[in-house]
Amino acid sequence: MDFKKLSAFLQENGLPAFRLKQVRDAVYKNFASSWDEVSALPAPLREQLKHKFRLHTVEEAATLVSKKGDAIKFAFELKDGHKIETVLLNLLPEKWSLCVSTQVGCPVRCPFCATGRKGLKRNLSPDEITDQFLAAAAYLKKTRGQKIGSVIFMGMGEPFYNYESMAEAIRTMSDPEMIGLGQRHISVSTAGHVPGIRRFAKEFPQCNLAISLHASEDAMRNDLVPLNITYPLSQLAKALNDYIFSTRRRVFVEYVLLEGLNSSRSQANRLSSWLRSVAAPKYFTVNLIPYNRTGARFKAPERDRVKVFAGLMEEYGFEVTVRKSLGEDIAGACGQLAGK
Ligand code: SAH
Ligand code: SF4
């Protein structure tokens, strides 16, 4: 919603300024998804605005609910016809987390990720990011009477390649006058964009940082996360060390487990040594993600191997979680978002 234009429109038509606040509250606090729901306005004004302003920049094109009901994937259509995906995940009872996209496609092109396969089409605007939240919140309110408790920037795209839009979306989400979600409930996942990490540490020290590591030696990481060619592990290590010591916050390390590549005992060893070279284990939560199928040449390891890897990392002193794959039946799991 373009509030600047709305404000100008109200002024030009000699309408009171408090109308703006009424619309803002309806949009940000009550998650109105159509002008008819902006009930504080007199009906004739509502009619007038309906024809002049779109409430959201994204339009629900399809909604898929997983069999268990714990993952809901939205395909949103943008004004120019591009499609993006947003996923609601029910991680704990009544606790919903929203995974938002920041780009149409992604320029990083990790070979195991469905989003990366298409390359980058374009960046999303701040409103296109925020509106994923507003549309999903409206859906959750209507269908279940529940709320979104946290946001993860872990959908399509590399957030730090669209830093400005991401930053403005975070400000809108966290400003108490607007959506009002605490920054501690907002997490950003990066493939290792070093300048982005440095800027994020300064500007959003209250938000959480997740880093998609996947390999702890340059040769393998160059293949798995091609951004490593630009920002190799040594630079990433320095940036993470600075991040941890300036924010005093822990970092979430994502590690996709791929059979025959990065999931052996010796790879667990390397991962531990590399992380310890950055900071003490207490500063990391290692999130193991068994590979979700995307039609690429990779395979997930057997369950036992995942257990062994997780066990080793725990022995080495790290907090470890193995990500449950929610929404695999609706292709809404990590890496499966392609915006078809
Ligand atoms: N571009 C950012 C954020 C979006 S990707 C990043 O890479 O961090 C979100 C997470 O899903 C990343 O950790 C990514 O590596 C992981 N992922 C991608 N494809 C996957 C797949 N096929 N199986 C499991 N996880 C995958
Ligand atoms: Fe882009 Fe992240 Fe997918 Fe890599 S994993 S291609 S960085 S969205």
Short mmCIF file of C-alpha atoms and ligand atoms in Angstrom, two decimals:
data_model
loop_
_atom_site.label_atom_id
_atom_site.label_comp_id
_atom_site.label_asym_id
_atom_site.label_seq_id
_atom_site.Cartn_x
_atom_site.Cartn_y
_atom_site.Cartn_z
CA MET A 1 0.00 0.00 0.00
CA ASP A 2 1.42 3.35 -1.02
CA PHE A 3 0.73 5.49 2.03
CA LYS A 4 2.51 8.52 0.58
CA LYS A 5 0.12 8.59 -2.34
CA LEU A 6 -2.84 7.98 -0.07
CA SER A 7 -1.79 10.86 2.13
CA ALA A 8 -1.49 13.17 -0.89
CA PHE A 9 -4.88 12.04 -2.13
CA LEU A 10 -6.55 12.77 1.21
CA GLN A 11 -4.98 16.21 1.29
CA GLU A 12 -5.98 17.09 -2.27
CA ASN A 13 -9.55 16.12 -1.54
CA GLY A 14 -9.73 18.03 1.71
CA LEU A 15 -10.21 14.88 3.78
CA PRO A 16 -9.08 14.72 7.42
CA ALA A 17 -5.59 13.36 8.09
CA PHE A 18 -6.85 10.84 10.66
CA ARG A 19 -8.23 8.81 7.77
CA LEU A 20 -4.65 7.89 6.96
CA LYS A 21 -4.13 6.49 10.45
CA GLN A 22 -7.36 4.53 10.14
CA VAL A 23 -6.19 2.90 6.94
CA ARG A 24 -2.74 2.22 8.38
CA ASP A 25 -4.23 0.54 11.43
CA ALA A 26 -6.59 -1.52 9.30
CA VAL A 27 -3.70 -2.69 7.12
CA TYR A 28 -0.95 -3.20 9.71
CA LYS A 29 -2.89 -4.06 12.86
CA ASN A 30 -6.07 -5.74 11.61
CA PHE A 31 -4.65 -7.26 8.43
CA ALA A 32 -7.48 -6.04 6.22
CA SER A 33 -7.10 -7.69 2.86
CA SER A 34 -9.78 -5.73 1.01
CA TRP A 35 -11.10 -2.20 1.21
CA ASP A 36 -14.44 -3.54 2.45
CA GLU A 37 -12.69 -4.62 5.61
CA VAL A 38 -11.47 -1.08 6.33
CA SER A 39 -14.68 -0.54 8.24
CA ALA A 40 -13.62 2.62 10.05
CA LEU A 41 -14.04 4.55 6.80
CA PRO A 42 -17.39 5.86 5.59
CA ALA A 43 -18.68 3.66 2.77
CA PRO A 44 -18.50 6.30 0.00
CA LEU A 45 -14.84 7.02 0.75
CA ARG A 46 -14.11 3.31 0.77
CA GLU A 47 -15.69 3.01 -2.67
CA GLN A 48 -13.61 5.89 -3.92
CA LEU A 49 -10.35 4.45 -2.58
CA LYS A 50 -11.14 0.97 -3.86
CA HIS A 51 -10.79 2.22 -7.43
CA LYS A 52 -7.65 4.24 -6.80
CA PHE A 53 -5.45 2.13 -4.47
CA ARG A 54 -4.59 -1.52 -4.20
CA LEU A 55 -4.22 -2.61 -0.60
CA HIS A 56 -1.52 -5.18 -1.39
CA THR A 57 1.14 -5.48 -4.08
CA VAL A 58 0.84 -9.26 -4.03
CA GLU A 59 -2.20 -11.28 -4.99
CA GLU A 60 -2.91 -14.81 -3.79
CA ALA A 61 -2.66 -17.00 -6.90
CA ALA A 62 -2.73 -20.36 -5.11
CA THR A 63 -2.67 -21.66 -1.55
CA LEU A 64 -1.56 -25.16 -0.69
CA VAL A 65 -1.95 -26.74 2.74
CA SER A 66 0.22 -29.73 3.70
CA LYS A 67 -1.53 -32.96 4.70
CA LYS A 68 -0.69 -32.44 8.35
CA GLY A 69 -1.82 -28.83 8.16
CA ASP A 70 1.48 -27.63 9.57
CA ALA A 71 2.72 -25.89 6.42
CA ILE A 72 0.85 -23.53 4.14
CA LYS A 73 2.40 -22.37 0.92
CA PHE A 74 1.20 -19.29 -0.92
CA ALA A 75 1.98 -18.52 -4.52
CA PHE A 76 1.64 -14.78 -4.92
CA GLU A 77 1.39 -13.02 -8.22
CA LEU A 78 3.10 -9.65 -8.57
CA LYS A 79 1.86 -6.77 -10.69
CA ASP A 80 4.19 -7.69 -13.55
CA GLY A 81 3.02 -11.30 -13.58
CA HIS A 82 6.03 -12.82 -11.79
CA LYS A 83 5.22 -15.35 -9.10
CA ILE A 84 6.86 -15.72 -5.71
CA GLU A 85 6.32 -18.12 -2.85
CA THR A 86 5.85 -17.62 0.86
CA VAL A 87 5.48 -20.39 3.42
CA LEU A 88 3.78 -20.44 6.81
CA LEU A 89 5.24 -23.04 9.13
CA ASN A 90 3.68 -24.27 12.33
CA LEU A 91 6.76 -25.19 14.31
CA LEU A 92 5.24 -25.23 17.80
CA PRO A 93 1.56 -25.41 18.74
CA GLU A 94 -0.06 -22.09 17.84
CA LYS A 95 3.35 -20.66 16.90
CA TRP A 96 3.55 -19.73 13.24
CA SER A 97 6.67 -18.70 11.49
CA LEU A 98 6.57 -17.04 8.09
CA CYS A 99 9.26 -17.66 5.51
CA VAL A 100 9.40 -14.71 3.08
CA SER A 101 11.05 -14.24 -0.31
CA THR A 102 13.24 -11.27 -1.20
CA GLN A 103 13.86 -11.86 -4.91
CA VAL A 104 12.22 -13.48 -7.91
CA GLY A 105 14.72 -16.31 -8.40
CA CYS A 106 18.25 -15.99 -7.03
CA PRO A 107 21.60 -15.02 -8.55
CA VAL A 108 23.66 -17.33 -6.32
CA ARG A 109 22.65 -20.52 -8.13
CA CYS A 110 23.39 -23.18 -5.54
CA PRO A 111 23.01 -26.42 -7.53
CA PHE A 112 20.80 -28.18 -4.94
CA CYS A 113 18.27 -25.33 -4.68
CA ALA A 114 15.19 -25.04 -6.89
CA THR A 115 15.12 -21.24 -6.58
CA GLY A 116 18.72 -20.91 -7.74
CA ARG A 117 18.14 -22.91 -10.88
CA LYS A 118 16.24 -20.06 -12.50
CA GLY A 119 18.81 -17.38 -11.82
CA LEU A 120 17.69 -13.89 -10.83
CA LYS A 121 14.65 -12.34 -12.47
CA ARG A 122 14.41 -9.26 -10.28
CA ASN A 123 14.52 -7.86 -6.77
CA LEU A 124 11.34 -7.45 -4.75
CA SER A 125 10.30 -4.00 -3.55
CA PRO A 126 9.94 -3.34 0.19
CA ASP A 127 6.15 -3.51 -0.14
CA GLU A 128 6.31 -6.80 -2.01
CA ILE A 129 8.19 -8.26 0.95
CA THR A 130 5.98 -6.72 3.65
CA ASP A 131 2.80 -7.62 1.79
CA GLN A 132 3.73 -11.32 1.91
CA PHE A 133 3.44 -10.91 5.68
CA LEU A 134 0.18 -8.96 5.53
CA ALA A 135 -1.49 -11.40 3.12
CA ALA A 136 -0.36 -14.45 5.10
CA ALA A 137 -1.42 -12.82 8.39
CA ALA A 138 -4.86 -12.08 6.91
CA TYR A 139 -5.20 -15.71 5.83
CA LEU A 140 -4.18 -17.05 9.24
CA LYS A 141 -6.52 -14.69 11.04
CA LYS A 142 -9.49 -15.64 8.85
CA THR A 143 -8.94 -19.38 8.67
CA ARG A 144 -7.63 -20.14 12.15
CA GLY A 145 -7.81 -17.02 14.26
CA GLN A 146 -4.06 -17.24 14.81
CA LYS A 147 -1.09 -14.93 14.43
CA ILE A 148 2.37 -14.96 12.95
CA GLY A 149 4.99 -15.02 15.73
CA SER A 150 8.20 -14.81 13.75
CA VAL A 151 9.56 -14.08 10.29
CA ILE A 152 12.45 -15.76 8.55
CA PHE A 153 13.99 -14.29 5.40
CA MET A 154 14.63 -17.72 3.99
CA GLY A 155 12.36 -17.99 0.99
CA MET A 156 13.37 -17.29 -2.59
CA GLY A 157 16.45 -15.13 -3.08
CA GLU A 158 19.55 -13.89 -1.30
CA PRO A 159 18.38 -11.14 1.10
CA PHE A 160 21.73 -9.31 1.14
CA TYR A 161 21.65 -8.89 -2.63
CA ASN A 162 18.49 -6.88 -2.04
CA TYR A 163 19.63 -5.22 1.16
CA GLU A 164 17.69 -1.93 0.94
CA SER A 165 14.33 -3.58 0.36
CA MET A 166 14.99 -6.15 3.06
CA ALA A 167 15.96 -3.40 5.50
CA GLU A 168 12.86 -1.36 4.82
CA ALA A 169 10.66 -4.44 5.16
CA ILE A 170 12.28 -5.25 8.53
CA ARG A 171 11.63 -1.69 9.69
CA THR A 172 7.96 -1.90 8.69
CA MET A 173 7.59 -5.28 10.36
CA SER A 174 9.22 -4.19 13.59
CA ASP A 175 8.02 -0.58 13.98
CA PRO A 176 5.43 -0.58 16.81
CA GLU A 177 3.44 2.02 14.83
CA MET A 178 3.25 -0.43 11.97
CA ILE A 179 3.30 -4.23 12.31
CA GLY A 180 5.22 -4.23 15.58
CA LEU A 181 6.94 -7.60 15.55
CA GLY A 182 10.05 -7.54 17.76
CA GLN A 183 13.35 -7.70 15.87
CA ARG A 184 14.33 -10.68 18.02
CA HIS A 185 11.59 -12.55 16.16
CA ILE A 186 13.06 -11.74 12.77
CA SER A 187 15.82 -13.84 11.21
CA VAL A 188 17.74 -13.38 7.99
CA SER A 189 19.47 -16.22 6.19
CA THR A 190 22.40 -15.49 3.88
CA ALA A 191 24.54 -17.66 1.65
CA GLY A 192 27.53 -15.73 3.02
CA HIS A 193 27.41 -12.24 1.54
CA VAL A 194 30.23 -10.68 3.56
CA PRO A 195 29.49 -6.93 3.11
CA GLY A 196 25.83 -7.70 3.90
CA ILE A 197 26.76 -9.46 7.14
CA ARG A 198 28.88 -6.48 8.21
CA ARG A 199 26.13 -3.99 7.50
CA PHE A 200 23.47 -6.16 9.15
CA ALA A 201 25.58 -6.37 12.33
CA LYS A 202 25.57 -2.56 12.56
CA GLU A 203 22.00 -1.87 11.51
CA PHE A 204 20.04 -4.81 12.91
CA PRO A 205 21.93 -6.17 15.92
CA GLN A 206 18.65 -7.32 17.48
CA CYS A 207 17.68 -9.56 14.55
CA ASN A 208 18.97 -13.11 14.15
CA LEU A 209 21.51 -14.09 11.53
CA ALA A 210 21.57 -17.48 9.85
CA ILE A 211 24.35 -18.48 7.54
CA SER A 212 24.06 -21.21 4.92
CA LEU A 213 27.44 -22.86 5.22
CA HIS A 214 27.01 -26.39 3.76
CA ALA A 215 30.74 -26.99 3.44
CA SER A 216 33.81 -26.01 5.44
CA GLU A 217 36.45 -26.26 2.71
CA ASP A 218 36.65 -23.82 -0.18
CA ALA A 219 36.80 -26.35 -3.02
CA MET A 220 33.54 -27.99 -1.99
CA ARG A 221 31.87 -24.76 -1.01
CA ASN A 222 32.71 -23.14 -4.35
CA ASP A 223 30.59 -25.87 -5.96
CA LEU A 224 27.77 -25.95 -3.44
CA VAL A 225 27.46 -22.22 -2.75
CA PRO A 226 29.05 -20.38 -5.70
CA LEU A 227 29.01 -17.11 -3.72
CA ASN A 228 32.02 -18.64 -1.97
CA ILE A 229 34.11 -17.80 -5.05
CA THR A 230 33.50 -14.11 -4.29
CA TYR A 231 33.61 -14.39 -0.49
CA PRO A 232 35.72 -17.41 0.47
CA LEU A 233 35.65 -19.10 3.87
CA SER A 234 38.52 -17.01 5.28
CA GLN A 235 36.59 -13.77 4.65
CA LEU A 236 33.39 -15.30 5.93
CA ALA A 237 35.16 -16.41 9.12
CA LYS A 238 36.35 -12.85 9.80
CA ALA A 239 32.93 -11.36 9.14
CA LEU A 240 31.21 -13.88 11.46
CA ASN A 241 33.80 -13.36 14.16
CA ASP A 242 33.24 -9.59 13.99
CA TYR A 243 29.48 -10.13 13.95
CA ILE A 244 29.57 -12.27 17.08
CA PHE A 245 31.83 -9.92 18.98
CA SER A 246 30.02 -6.75 18.05
CA THR A 247 26.49 -8.08 18.62
CA ARG A 248 27.25 -10.73 21.28
CA ARG A 249 24.69 -12.87 19.53
CA ARG A 250 24.74 -16.45 18.45
CA VAL A 251 24.72 -17.36 14.79
CA PHE A 252 22.53 -20.04 13.25
CA VAL A 253 24.50 -22.23 10.88
CA GLU A 254 22.52 -24.05 8.22
CA TYR A 255 24.05 -27.14 6.76
CA VAL A 256 22.27 -29.14 4.07
CA LEU A 257 23.31 -32.77 4.36
CA LEU A 258 24.20 -34.31 1.00
CA GLU A 259 25.07 -37.98 0.74
CA GLY A 260 28.67 -38.70 -0.24
CA LEU A 261 29.69 -35.04 -0.05
CA ASN A 262 29.51 -33.16 3.22
CA SER A 263 27.95 -35.64 5.64
CA SER A 264 30.83 -37.95 6.63
CA ARG A 265 32.57 -38.10 10.01
CA SER A 266 35.60 -36.30 8.64
CA GLN A 267 33.35 -33.53 7.32
CA ALA A 268 31.78 -33.17 10.77
CA ASN A 269 35.29 -32.84 12.11
CA ARG A 270 36.17 -30.13 9.61
CA LEU A 271 32.95 -28.27 10.28
CA SER A 272 33.67 -28.27 13.99
CA SER A 273 37.24 -27.03 13.50
CA TRP A 274 36.16 -24.31 11.13
CA LEU A 275 33.44 -23.07 13.47
CA ARG A 276 35.84 -23.16 16.42
CA SER A 277 38.26 -21.06 14.39
CA VAL A 278 35.51 -18.43 14.20
CA ALA A 279 34.25 -18.47 17.80
CA ALA A 280 33.49 -20.74 20.74
CA PRO A 281 30.80 -23.40 20.15
CA LYS A 282 28.37 -21.62 22.47
CA TYR A 283 27.98 -18.95 19.79
CA PHE A 284 26.53 -21.37 17.25
CA THR A 285 23.40 -23.36 16.69
CA VAL A 286 23.99 -25.86 13.93
CA ASN A 287 20.86 -26.57 11.96
CA LEU A 288 21.21 -29.75 9.93
CA ILE A 289 18.86 -29.94 6.95
CA PRO A 290 18.68 -33.30 5.21
CA TYR A 291 18.51 -32.49 1.49
CA ASN A 292 14.98 -32.05 0.16
CA ARG A 293 14.49 -33.34 -3.35
CA THR A 294 14.53 -30.70 -6.06
CA GLY A 295 15.29 -32.90 -9.06
CA ALA A 296 19.02 -32.20 -8.81
CA ARG A 297 21.77 -34.84 -8.77
CA PHE A 298 21.97 -34.96 -4.96
CA LYS A 299 20.70 -37.42 -2.36
CA ALA A 300 19.94 -37.09 1.32
CA PRO A 301 21.98 -39.34 3.62
CA GLU A 302 20.32 -42.26 5.40
CA ARG A 303 18.71 -41.41 8.70
CA ASP A 304 21.46 -43.14 10.67
CA ARG A 305 24.15 -41.04 9.08
CA VAL A 306 22.24 -37.87 9.93
CA LYS A 307 22.12 -39.08 13.54
CA VAL A 308 25.84 -39.79 13.62
CA PHE A 309 26.65 -36.38 12.17
CA ALA A 310 24.37 -34.64 14.66
CA GLY A 311 25.81 -36.70 17.53
CA LEU A 312 29.37 -35.76 16.60
CA MET A 313 28.58 -32.06 16.44
CA GLU A 314 27.00 -32.32 19.88
CA GLU A 315 30.05 -34.09 21.20
CA TYR A 316 32.14 -31.24 19.84
CA GLY A 317 30.09 -28.88 21.98
CA PHE A 318 27.58 -27.38 19.57
CA GLU A 319 23.87 -26.99 19.95
CA VAL A 320 22.42 -29.02 17.11
CA THR A 321 18.97 -29.30 15.60
CA VAL A 322 17.90 -31.51 12.73
CA ARG A 323 15.31 -29.66 10.74
CA LYS A 324 11.99 -31.39 10.39
CA SER A 325 10.92 -31.12 6.84
CA LEU A 326 7.51 -29.51 6.93
CA GLY A 327 5.57 -29.12 3.76
CA GLU A 328 7.53 -31.45 1.55
CA ASP A 329 4.26 -32.69 0.05
CA ILE A 330 3.49 -29.17 -1.13
CA ALA A 331 7.07 -28.43 -2.30
CA GLY A 332 7.29 -25.81 0.42
CA ALA A 333 10.30 -27.25 2.19
CA CYS A 334 13.72 -25.55 2.13
CA GLY A 335 15.06 -25.22 -1.37
CA GLN A 336 11.93 -26.41 -3.12
CA LEU A 337 10.49 -22.98 -3.82
CA ALA A 338 10.66 -22.33 -7.50
CA GLY A 339 7.69 -20.07 -8.13
CA LYS A 340 6.29 -22.21 -10.93
N1 SAH B 1 19.46 -17.45 -0.04
C1 SAH B 1 19.46 -17.57 1.37
C2 SAH B 1 18.08 -17.78 1.96
C3 SAH B 1 17.13 -18.70 1.23
S1 SAH B 1 17.60 -20.39 1.05
C4 SAH B 1 20.38 -18.67 1.81
O1 SAH B 1 20.83 -19.45 0.98
O2 SAH B 1 20.67 -18.72 3.00
C5 SAH B 1 17.04 -21.09 2.57
C6 SAH B 1 17.81 -22.34 3.06
O3 SAH B 1 17.39 -23.52 2.37
C7 SAH B 1 19.31 -22.25 2.84
O4 SAH B 1 20.00 -22.65 3.98
C8 SAH B 1 19.50 -23.19 1.70
O5 SAH B 1 20.80 -23.60 1.62
C9 SAH B 1 18.52 -24.28 2.02
N2 SAH B 1 18.23 -25.15 0.88
C10 SAH B 1 18.23 -24.84 -0.42
N3 SAH B 1 17.94 -25.92 -1.18
C11 SAH B 1 17.74 -26.94 -0.32
C12 SAH B 1 17.39 -28.31 -0.48
N4 SAH B 1 17.18 -28.83 -1.69
N5 SAH B 1 17.25 -29.08 0.61
C13 SAH B 1 17.45 -28.55 1.84
N6 SAH B 1 17.76 -27.27 2.06
C14 SAH B 1 17.92 -26.47 0.99
FE1 SF4 B 2 19.91 -18.62 -3.58
FE2 SF4 B 2 19.79 -19.52 -1.08
FE3 SF4 B 2 18.91 -21.02 -3.12
FE4 SF4 B 2 21.52 -20.61 -2.83
S1 SF4 B 2 20.16 -21.69 -1.41
S2 SF4 B 2 20.36 -20.46 -4.75
S3 SF4 B 2 21.54 -18.52 -2.07
S4 SF4 B 2 18.05 -19.10 -2.44
#
